[in-house]
Coordinates of N, CA, C and O in Angstrom, one line a residue:
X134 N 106.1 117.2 46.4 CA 106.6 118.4 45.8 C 105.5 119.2 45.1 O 105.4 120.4 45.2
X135 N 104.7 118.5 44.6 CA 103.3 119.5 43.7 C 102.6 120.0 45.2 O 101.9 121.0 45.2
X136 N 102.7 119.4 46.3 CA 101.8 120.1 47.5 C 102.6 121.7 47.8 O 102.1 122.8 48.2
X137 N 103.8 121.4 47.7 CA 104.6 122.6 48.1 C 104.4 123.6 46.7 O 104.3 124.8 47.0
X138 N 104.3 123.5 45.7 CA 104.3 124.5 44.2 C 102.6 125.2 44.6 O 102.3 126.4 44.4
X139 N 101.7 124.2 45.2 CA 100.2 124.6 45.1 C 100.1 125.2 46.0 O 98.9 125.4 46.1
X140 N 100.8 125.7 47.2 CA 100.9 127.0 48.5 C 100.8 128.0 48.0 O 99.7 128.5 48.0
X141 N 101.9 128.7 47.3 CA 102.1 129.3 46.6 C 100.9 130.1 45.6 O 100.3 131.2 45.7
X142 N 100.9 129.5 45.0 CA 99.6 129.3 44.1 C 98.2 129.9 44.9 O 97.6 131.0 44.7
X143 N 97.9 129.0 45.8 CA 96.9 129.4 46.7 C 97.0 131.0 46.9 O 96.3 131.8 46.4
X144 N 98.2 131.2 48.0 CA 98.0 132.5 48.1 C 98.2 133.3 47.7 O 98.2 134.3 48.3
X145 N 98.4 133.1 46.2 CA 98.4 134.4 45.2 C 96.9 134.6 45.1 O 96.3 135.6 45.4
X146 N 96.1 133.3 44.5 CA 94.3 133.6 44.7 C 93.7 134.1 45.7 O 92.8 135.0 45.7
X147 N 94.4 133.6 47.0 CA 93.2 134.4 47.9 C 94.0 135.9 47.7 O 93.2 136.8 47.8
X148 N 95.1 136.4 47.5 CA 95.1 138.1 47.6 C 94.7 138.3 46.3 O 94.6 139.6 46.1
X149 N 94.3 137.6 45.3 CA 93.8 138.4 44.6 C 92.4 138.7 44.1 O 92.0 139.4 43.2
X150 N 91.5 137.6 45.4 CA 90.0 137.5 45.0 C 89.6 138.9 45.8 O 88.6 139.3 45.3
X151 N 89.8 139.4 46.4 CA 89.0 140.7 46.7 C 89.2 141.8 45.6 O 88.6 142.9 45.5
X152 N 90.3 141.5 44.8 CA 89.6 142.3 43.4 C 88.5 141.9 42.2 O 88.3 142.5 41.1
X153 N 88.0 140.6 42.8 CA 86.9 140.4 41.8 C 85.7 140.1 42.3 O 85.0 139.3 41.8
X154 N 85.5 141.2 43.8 CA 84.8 141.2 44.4 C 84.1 142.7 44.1 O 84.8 143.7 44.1
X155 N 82.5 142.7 43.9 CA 82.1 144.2 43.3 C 81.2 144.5 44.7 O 81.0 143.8 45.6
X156 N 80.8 145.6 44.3 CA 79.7 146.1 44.8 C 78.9 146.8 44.7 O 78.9 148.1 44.6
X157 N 77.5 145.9 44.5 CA 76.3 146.9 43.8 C 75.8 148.0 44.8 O 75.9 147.8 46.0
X158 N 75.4 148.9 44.3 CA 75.0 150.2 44.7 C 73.3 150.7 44.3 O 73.0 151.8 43.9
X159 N 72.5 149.6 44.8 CA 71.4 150.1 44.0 C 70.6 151.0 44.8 O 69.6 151.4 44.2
X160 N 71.0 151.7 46.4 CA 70.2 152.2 46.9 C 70.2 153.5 46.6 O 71.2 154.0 47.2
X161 N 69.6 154.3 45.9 CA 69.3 155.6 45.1 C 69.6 156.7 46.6 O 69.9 157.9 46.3
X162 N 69.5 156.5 48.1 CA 69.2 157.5 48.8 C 70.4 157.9 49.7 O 70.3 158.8 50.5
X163 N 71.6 157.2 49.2 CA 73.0 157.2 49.6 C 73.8 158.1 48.1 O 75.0 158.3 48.0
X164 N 72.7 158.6 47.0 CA 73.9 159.3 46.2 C 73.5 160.3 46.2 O 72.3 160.3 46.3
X165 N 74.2 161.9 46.0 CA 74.4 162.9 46.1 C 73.5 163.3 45.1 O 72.6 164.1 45.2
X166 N 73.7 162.6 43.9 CA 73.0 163.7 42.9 C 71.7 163.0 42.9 O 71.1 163.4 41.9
X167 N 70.8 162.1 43.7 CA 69.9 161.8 43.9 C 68.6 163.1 44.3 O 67.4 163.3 44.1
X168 N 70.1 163.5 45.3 CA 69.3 164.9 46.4 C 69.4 166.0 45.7 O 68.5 166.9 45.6
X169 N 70.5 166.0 45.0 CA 70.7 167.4 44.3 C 69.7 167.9 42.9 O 69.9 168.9 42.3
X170 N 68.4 166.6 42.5 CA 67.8 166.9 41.5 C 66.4 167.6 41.9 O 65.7 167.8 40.9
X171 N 66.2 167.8 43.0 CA 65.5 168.1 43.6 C 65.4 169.5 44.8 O 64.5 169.9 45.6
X172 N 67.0 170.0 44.5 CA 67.1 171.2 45.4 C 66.6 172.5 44.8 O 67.0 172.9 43.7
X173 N 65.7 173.1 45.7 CA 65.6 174.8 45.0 C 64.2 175.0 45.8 O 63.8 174.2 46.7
X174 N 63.5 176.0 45.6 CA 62.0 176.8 46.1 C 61.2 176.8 45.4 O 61.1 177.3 44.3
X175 N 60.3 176.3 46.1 CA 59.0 175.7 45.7 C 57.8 176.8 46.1 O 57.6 177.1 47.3
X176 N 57.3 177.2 45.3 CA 56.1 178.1 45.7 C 55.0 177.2 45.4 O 55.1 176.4 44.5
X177 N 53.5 177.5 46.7 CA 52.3 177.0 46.3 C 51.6 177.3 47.2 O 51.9 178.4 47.7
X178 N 50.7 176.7 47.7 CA 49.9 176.9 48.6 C 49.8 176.2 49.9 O 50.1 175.0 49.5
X179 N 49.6 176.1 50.8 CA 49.2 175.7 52.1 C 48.0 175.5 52.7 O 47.3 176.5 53.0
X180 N 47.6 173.9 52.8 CA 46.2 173.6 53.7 C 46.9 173.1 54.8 O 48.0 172.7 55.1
X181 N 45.4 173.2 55.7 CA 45.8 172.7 57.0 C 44.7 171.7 58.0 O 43.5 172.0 57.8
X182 N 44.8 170.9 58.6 CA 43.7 170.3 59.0 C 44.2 170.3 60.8 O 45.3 170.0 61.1
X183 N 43.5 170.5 61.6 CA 43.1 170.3 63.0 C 42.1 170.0 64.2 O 41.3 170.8 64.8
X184 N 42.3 168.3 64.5 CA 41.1 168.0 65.4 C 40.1 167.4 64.6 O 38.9 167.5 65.0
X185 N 40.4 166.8 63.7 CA 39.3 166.7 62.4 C 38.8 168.0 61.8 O 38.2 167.9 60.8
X186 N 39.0 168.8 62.2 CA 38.4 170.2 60.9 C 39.4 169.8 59.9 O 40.5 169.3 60.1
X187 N 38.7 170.3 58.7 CA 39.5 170.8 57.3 C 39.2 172.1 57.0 O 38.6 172.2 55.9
X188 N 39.5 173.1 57.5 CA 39.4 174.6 56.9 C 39.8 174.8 55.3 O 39.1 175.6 54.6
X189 N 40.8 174.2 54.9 CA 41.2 174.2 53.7 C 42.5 175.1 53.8 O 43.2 175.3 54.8
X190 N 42.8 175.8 52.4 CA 43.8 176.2 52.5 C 43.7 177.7 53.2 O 42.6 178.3 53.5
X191 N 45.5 178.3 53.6 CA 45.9 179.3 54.5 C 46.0 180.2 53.2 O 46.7 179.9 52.2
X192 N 45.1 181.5 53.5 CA 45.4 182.2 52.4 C 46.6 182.4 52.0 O 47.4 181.8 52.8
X193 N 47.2 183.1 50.9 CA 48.4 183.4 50.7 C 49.2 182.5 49.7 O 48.9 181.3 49.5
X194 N 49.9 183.0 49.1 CA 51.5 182.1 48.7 C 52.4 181.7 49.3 O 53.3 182.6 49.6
X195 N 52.6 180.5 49.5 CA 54.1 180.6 50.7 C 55.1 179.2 49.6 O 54.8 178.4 48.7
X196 N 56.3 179.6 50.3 CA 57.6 179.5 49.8 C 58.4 177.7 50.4 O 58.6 177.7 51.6
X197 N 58.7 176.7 49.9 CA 59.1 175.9 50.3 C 60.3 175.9 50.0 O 60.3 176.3 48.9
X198 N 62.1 175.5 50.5 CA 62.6 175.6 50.4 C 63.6 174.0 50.5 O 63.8 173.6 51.6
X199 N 64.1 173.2 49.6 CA 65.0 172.2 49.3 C 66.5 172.9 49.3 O 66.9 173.6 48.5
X200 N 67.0 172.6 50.2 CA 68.8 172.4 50.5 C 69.9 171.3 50.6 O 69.6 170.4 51.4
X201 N 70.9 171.3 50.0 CA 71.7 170.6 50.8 C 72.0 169.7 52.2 O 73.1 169.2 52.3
X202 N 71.6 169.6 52.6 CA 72.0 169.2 53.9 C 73.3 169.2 54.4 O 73.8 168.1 54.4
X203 N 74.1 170.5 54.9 CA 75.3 170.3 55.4 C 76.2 169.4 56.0 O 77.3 169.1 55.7
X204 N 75.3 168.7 57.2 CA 75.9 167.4 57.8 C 76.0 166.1 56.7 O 76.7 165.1 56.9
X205 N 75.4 166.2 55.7 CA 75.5 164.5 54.9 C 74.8 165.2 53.8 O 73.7 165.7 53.9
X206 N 75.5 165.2 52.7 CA 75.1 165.8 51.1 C 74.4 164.7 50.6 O 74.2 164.9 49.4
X207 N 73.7 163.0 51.2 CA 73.0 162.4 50.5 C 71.4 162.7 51.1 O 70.3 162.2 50.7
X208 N 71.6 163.7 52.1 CA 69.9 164.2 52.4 C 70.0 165.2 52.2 O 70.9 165.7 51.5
X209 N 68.7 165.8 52.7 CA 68.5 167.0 52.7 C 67.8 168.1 53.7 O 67.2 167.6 54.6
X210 N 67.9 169.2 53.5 CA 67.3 170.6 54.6 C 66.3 170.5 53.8 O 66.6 170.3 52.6
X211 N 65.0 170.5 54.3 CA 63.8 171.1 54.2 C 63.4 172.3 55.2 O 63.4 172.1 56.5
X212 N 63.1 173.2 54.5 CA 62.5 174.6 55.4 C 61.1 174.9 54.8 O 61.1 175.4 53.7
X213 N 60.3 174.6 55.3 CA 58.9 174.5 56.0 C 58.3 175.9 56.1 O 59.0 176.3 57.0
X214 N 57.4 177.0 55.7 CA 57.1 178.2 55.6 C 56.1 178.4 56.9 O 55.2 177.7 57.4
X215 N 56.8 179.9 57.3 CA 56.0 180.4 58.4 C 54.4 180.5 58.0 O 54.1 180.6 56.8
X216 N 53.5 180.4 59.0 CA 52.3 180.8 58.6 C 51.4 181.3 59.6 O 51.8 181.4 60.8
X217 N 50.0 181.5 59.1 CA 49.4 182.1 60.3 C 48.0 181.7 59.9 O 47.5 181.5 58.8
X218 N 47.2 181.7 61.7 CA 45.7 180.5 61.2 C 45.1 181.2 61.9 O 45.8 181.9 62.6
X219 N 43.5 181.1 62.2 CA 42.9 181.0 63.3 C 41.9 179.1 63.0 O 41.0 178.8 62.3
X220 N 42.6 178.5 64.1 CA 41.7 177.3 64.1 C 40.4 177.5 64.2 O 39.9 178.6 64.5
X221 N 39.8 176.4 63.8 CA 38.1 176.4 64.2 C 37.8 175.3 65.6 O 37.2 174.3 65.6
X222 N 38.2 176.0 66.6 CA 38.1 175.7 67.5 C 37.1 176.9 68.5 O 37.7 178.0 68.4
X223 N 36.4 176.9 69.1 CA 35.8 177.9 69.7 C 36.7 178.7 70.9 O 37.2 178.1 71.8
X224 N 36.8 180.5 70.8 CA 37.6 181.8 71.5 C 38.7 181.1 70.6 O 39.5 181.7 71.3
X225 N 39.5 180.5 69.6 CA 40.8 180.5 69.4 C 40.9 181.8 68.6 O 40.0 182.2 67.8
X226 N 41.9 182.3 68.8 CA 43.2 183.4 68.7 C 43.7 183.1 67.4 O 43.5 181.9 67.0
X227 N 44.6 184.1 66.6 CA 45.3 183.3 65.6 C 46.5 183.0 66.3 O 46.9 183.6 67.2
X228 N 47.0 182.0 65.5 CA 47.8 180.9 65.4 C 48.8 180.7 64.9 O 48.8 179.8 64.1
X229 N 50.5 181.6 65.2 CA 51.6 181.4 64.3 C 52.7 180.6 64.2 O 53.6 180.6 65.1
X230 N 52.8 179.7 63.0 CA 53.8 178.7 63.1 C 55.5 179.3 63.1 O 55.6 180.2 62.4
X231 N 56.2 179.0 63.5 CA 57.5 180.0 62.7 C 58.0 179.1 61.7 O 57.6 177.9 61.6
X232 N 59.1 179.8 60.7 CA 59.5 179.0 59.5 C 60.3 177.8 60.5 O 60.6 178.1 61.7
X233 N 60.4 176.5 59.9 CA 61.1 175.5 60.5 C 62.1 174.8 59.4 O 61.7 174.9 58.2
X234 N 63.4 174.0 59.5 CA 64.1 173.7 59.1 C 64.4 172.3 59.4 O 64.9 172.0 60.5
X235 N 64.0 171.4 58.8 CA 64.2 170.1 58.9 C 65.4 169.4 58.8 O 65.4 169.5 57.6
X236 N 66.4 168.9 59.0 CA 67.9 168.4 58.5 C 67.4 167.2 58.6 O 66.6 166.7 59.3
X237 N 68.2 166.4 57.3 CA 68.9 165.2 57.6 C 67.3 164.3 56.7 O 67.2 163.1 56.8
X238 N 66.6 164.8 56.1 CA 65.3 164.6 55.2 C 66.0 163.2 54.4 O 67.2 163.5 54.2
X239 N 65.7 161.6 53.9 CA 66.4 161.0 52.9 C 65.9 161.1 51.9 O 64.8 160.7 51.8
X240 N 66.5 161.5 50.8 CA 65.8 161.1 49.4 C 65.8 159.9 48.5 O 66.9 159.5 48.0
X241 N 64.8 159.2 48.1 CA 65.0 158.6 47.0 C 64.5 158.7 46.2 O 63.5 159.5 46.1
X242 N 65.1 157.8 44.7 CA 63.9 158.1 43.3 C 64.1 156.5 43.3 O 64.8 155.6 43.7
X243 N 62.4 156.9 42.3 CA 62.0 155.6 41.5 C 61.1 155.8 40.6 O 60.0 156.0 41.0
X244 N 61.5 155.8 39.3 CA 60.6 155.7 38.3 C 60.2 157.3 37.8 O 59.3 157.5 37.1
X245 N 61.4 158.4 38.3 CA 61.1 159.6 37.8 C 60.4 160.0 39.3 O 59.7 161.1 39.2
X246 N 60.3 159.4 40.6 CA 59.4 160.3 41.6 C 60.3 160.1 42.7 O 60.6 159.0 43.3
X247 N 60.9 161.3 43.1 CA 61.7 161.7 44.4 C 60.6 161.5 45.8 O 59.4 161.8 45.9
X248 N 61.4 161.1 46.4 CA 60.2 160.4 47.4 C 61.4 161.3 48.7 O 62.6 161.1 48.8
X249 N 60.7 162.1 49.5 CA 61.2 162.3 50.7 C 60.8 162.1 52.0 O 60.0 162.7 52.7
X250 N 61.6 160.7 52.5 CA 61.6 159.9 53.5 C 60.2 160.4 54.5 O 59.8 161.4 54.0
X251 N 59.7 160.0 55.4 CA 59.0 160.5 56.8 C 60.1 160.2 57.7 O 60.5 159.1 58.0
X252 N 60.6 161.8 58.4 CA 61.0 162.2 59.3 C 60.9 163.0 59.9 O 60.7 164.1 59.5
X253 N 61.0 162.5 61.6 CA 60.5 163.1 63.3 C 61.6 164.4 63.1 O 62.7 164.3 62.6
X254 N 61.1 165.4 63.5 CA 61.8 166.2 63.9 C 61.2 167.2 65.1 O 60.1 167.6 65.0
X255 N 62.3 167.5 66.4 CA 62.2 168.3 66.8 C 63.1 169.4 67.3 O 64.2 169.2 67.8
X256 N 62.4 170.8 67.0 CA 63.1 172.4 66.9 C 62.8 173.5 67.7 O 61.8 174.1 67.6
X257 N 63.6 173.7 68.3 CA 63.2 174.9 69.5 C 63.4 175.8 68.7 O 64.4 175.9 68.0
X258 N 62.2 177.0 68.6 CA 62.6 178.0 68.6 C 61.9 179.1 69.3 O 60.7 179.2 69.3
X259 N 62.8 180.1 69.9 CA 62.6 180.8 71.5 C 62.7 179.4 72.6 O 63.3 178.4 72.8
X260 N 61.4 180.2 73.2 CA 61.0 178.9 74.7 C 60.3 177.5 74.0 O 60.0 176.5 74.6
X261 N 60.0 177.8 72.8 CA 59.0 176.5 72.4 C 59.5 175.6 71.5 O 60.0 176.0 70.5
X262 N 59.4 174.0 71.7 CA 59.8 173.4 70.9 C 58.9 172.5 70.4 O 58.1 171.8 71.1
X263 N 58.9 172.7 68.8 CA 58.1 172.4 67.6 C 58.3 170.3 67.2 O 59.2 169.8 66.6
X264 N 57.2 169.6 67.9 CA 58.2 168.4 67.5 C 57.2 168.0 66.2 O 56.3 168.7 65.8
X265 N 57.4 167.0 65.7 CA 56.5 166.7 64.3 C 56.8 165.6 63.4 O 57.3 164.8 64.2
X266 N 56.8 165.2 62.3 CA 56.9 164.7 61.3 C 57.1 165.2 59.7 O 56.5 166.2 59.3
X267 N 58.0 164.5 58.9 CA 57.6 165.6 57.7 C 57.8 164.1 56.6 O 58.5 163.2 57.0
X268 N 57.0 164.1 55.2 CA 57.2 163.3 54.3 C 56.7 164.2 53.2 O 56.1 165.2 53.4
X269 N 57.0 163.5 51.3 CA 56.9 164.5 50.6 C 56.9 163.8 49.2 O 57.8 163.0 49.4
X270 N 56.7 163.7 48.3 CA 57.0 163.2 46.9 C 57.5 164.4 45.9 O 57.1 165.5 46.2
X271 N 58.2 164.4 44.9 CA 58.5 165.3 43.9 C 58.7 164.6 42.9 O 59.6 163.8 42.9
X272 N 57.5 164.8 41.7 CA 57.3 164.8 40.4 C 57.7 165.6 39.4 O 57.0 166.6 39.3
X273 N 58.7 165.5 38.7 CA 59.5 167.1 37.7 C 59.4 168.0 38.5 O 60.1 167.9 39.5
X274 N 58.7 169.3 38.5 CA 58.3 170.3 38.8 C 57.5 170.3 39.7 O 57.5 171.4 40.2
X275 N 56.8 169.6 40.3 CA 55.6 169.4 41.1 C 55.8 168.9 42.6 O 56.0 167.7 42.7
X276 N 55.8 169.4 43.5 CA 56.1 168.7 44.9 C 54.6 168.6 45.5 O 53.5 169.1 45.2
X277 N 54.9 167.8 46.6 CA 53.2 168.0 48.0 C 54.3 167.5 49.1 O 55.1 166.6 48.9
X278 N 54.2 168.2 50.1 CA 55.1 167.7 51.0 C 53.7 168.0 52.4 O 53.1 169.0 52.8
X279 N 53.8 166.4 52.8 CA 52.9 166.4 54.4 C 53.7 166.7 55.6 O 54.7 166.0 55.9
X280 N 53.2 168.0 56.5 CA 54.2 167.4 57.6 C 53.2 167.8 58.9 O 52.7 168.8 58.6
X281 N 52.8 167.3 60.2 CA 52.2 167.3 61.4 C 53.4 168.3 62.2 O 54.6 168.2 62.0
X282 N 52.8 168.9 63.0 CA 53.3 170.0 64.0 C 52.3 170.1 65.2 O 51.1 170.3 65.2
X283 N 53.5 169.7 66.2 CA 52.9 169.8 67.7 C 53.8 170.9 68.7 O 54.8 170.6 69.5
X284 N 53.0 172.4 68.3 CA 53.8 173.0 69.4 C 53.9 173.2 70.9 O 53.0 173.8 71.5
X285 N 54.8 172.7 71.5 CA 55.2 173.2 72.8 C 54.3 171.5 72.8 O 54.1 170.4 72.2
X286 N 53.6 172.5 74.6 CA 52.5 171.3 75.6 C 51.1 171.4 74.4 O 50.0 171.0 74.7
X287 N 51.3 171.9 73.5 CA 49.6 171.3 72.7 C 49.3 170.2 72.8 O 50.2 169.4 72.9
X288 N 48.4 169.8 72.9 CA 47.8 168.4 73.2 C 47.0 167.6 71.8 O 46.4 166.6 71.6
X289 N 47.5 168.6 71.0 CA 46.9 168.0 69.4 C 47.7 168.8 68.0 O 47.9 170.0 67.9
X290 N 47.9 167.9 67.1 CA 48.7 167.9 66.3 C 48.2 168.4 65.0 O 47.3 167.8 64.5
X291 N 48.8 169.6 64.2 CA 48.4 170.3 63.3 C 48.8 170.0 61.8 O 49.9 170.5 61.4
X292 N 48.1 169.3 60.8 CA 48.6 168.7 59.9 C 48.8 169.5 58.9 O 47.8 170.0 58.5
X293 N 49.6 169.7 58.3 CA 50.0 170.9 56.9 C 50.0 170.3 55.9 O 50.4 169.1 56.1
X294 N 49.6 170.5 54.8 CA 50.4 170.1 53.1 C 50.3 170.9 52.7 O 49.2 171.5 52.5
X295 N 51.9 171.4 52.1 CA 52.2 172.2 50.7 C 52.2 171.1 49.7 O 52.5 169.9 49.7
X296 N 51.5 172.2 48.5 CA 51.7 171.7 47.4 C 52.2 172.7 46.5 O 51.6 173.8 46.7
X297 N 53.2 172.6 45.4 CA 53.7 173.6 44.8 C 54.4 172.9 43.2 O 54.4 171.8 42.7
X298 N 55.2 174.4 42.8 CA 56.4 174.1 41.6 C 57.0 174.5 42.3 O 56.8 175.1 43.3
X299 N 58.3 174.1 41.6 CA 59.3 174.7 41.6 C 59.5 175.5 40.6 O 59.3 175.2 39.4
X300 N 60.1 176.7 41.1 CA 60.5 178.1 41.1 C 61.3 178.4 40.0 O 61.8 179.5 39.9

């Protein structure tokens, strides 16, 4: 008789252990407002290196831009600023990149420093498609974001960093 009372019993515990079942959440790059501390326009400057040259930086002010990411609100759009060069390569021509738009970027923090993932991307725009890499840190106000660009059939890869504030 006590075997048949303790059935019972039993299967009230097992339906009720998956409510004292938790789940930690410690990965910082799956939460929204992770990404969202870090969205807005970044002004600063742009260097560039190619083939081993270091020319230094591309004259000018240019504009970095942190978005949302429409497909998945735990990453992010980065858009990458147009620019224009002449390599130090001998007869080279100048050299224009178009603005590029990264999707799908992951963010995480640790310790106060937004760290944005290294990710491949590649973007047609017109007949040419731009393939690459992009990674980046954000300190308060302060970003540096690296990213390599290989257009079209180039045979060698154009390394960028912005470094800037936000806006």
């Amino acid at each position: 008789m006590k075997k048949i009372r303790l059935i019972p019993l039993l299967a009230a515990l097992f339906m009720l252990l998956p409510a004292f079942v938790s789940c930690d959440k410690d990965d910082d790059k799956d939460d929204p407002a992770v990404a969202d501390a870090i969205l807005g326009t970044y002004s600063g400057s742009l260097g560039y290196t190619v083939m081993g040259y270091e020319p230094g930086d591309i004259e000018g002010e240019y504009e970095l831009k942190i978005m949302t990411d429409p497909a998945d609100a735990d990453d992010v759009r980065v858009v990458i600023p147009q620019c224009s060069f002449t390599p130090p390569i001998p007869q080279a021509s100048v050299f224009t990149i178009p603005s590029l738009t990264v999707d799908g970027v992951d963010v995480a923090e640790k310790g106060g420093v937004y760290t944005l993932s290294e990710d491949d991307f590649a973007i047609k725009v017109g007949e040419v498609t731009y393939t690459g890499k992009l990674s980046g840190t954000v300190t308060g106000k302060a970003i540096k974001v690296e990213y390599v660009v290989r257009p079209g059939r180039m045979p060698m890869d154009i390394n960028f960093t912005f470094t800037g504030t936000l806006k």
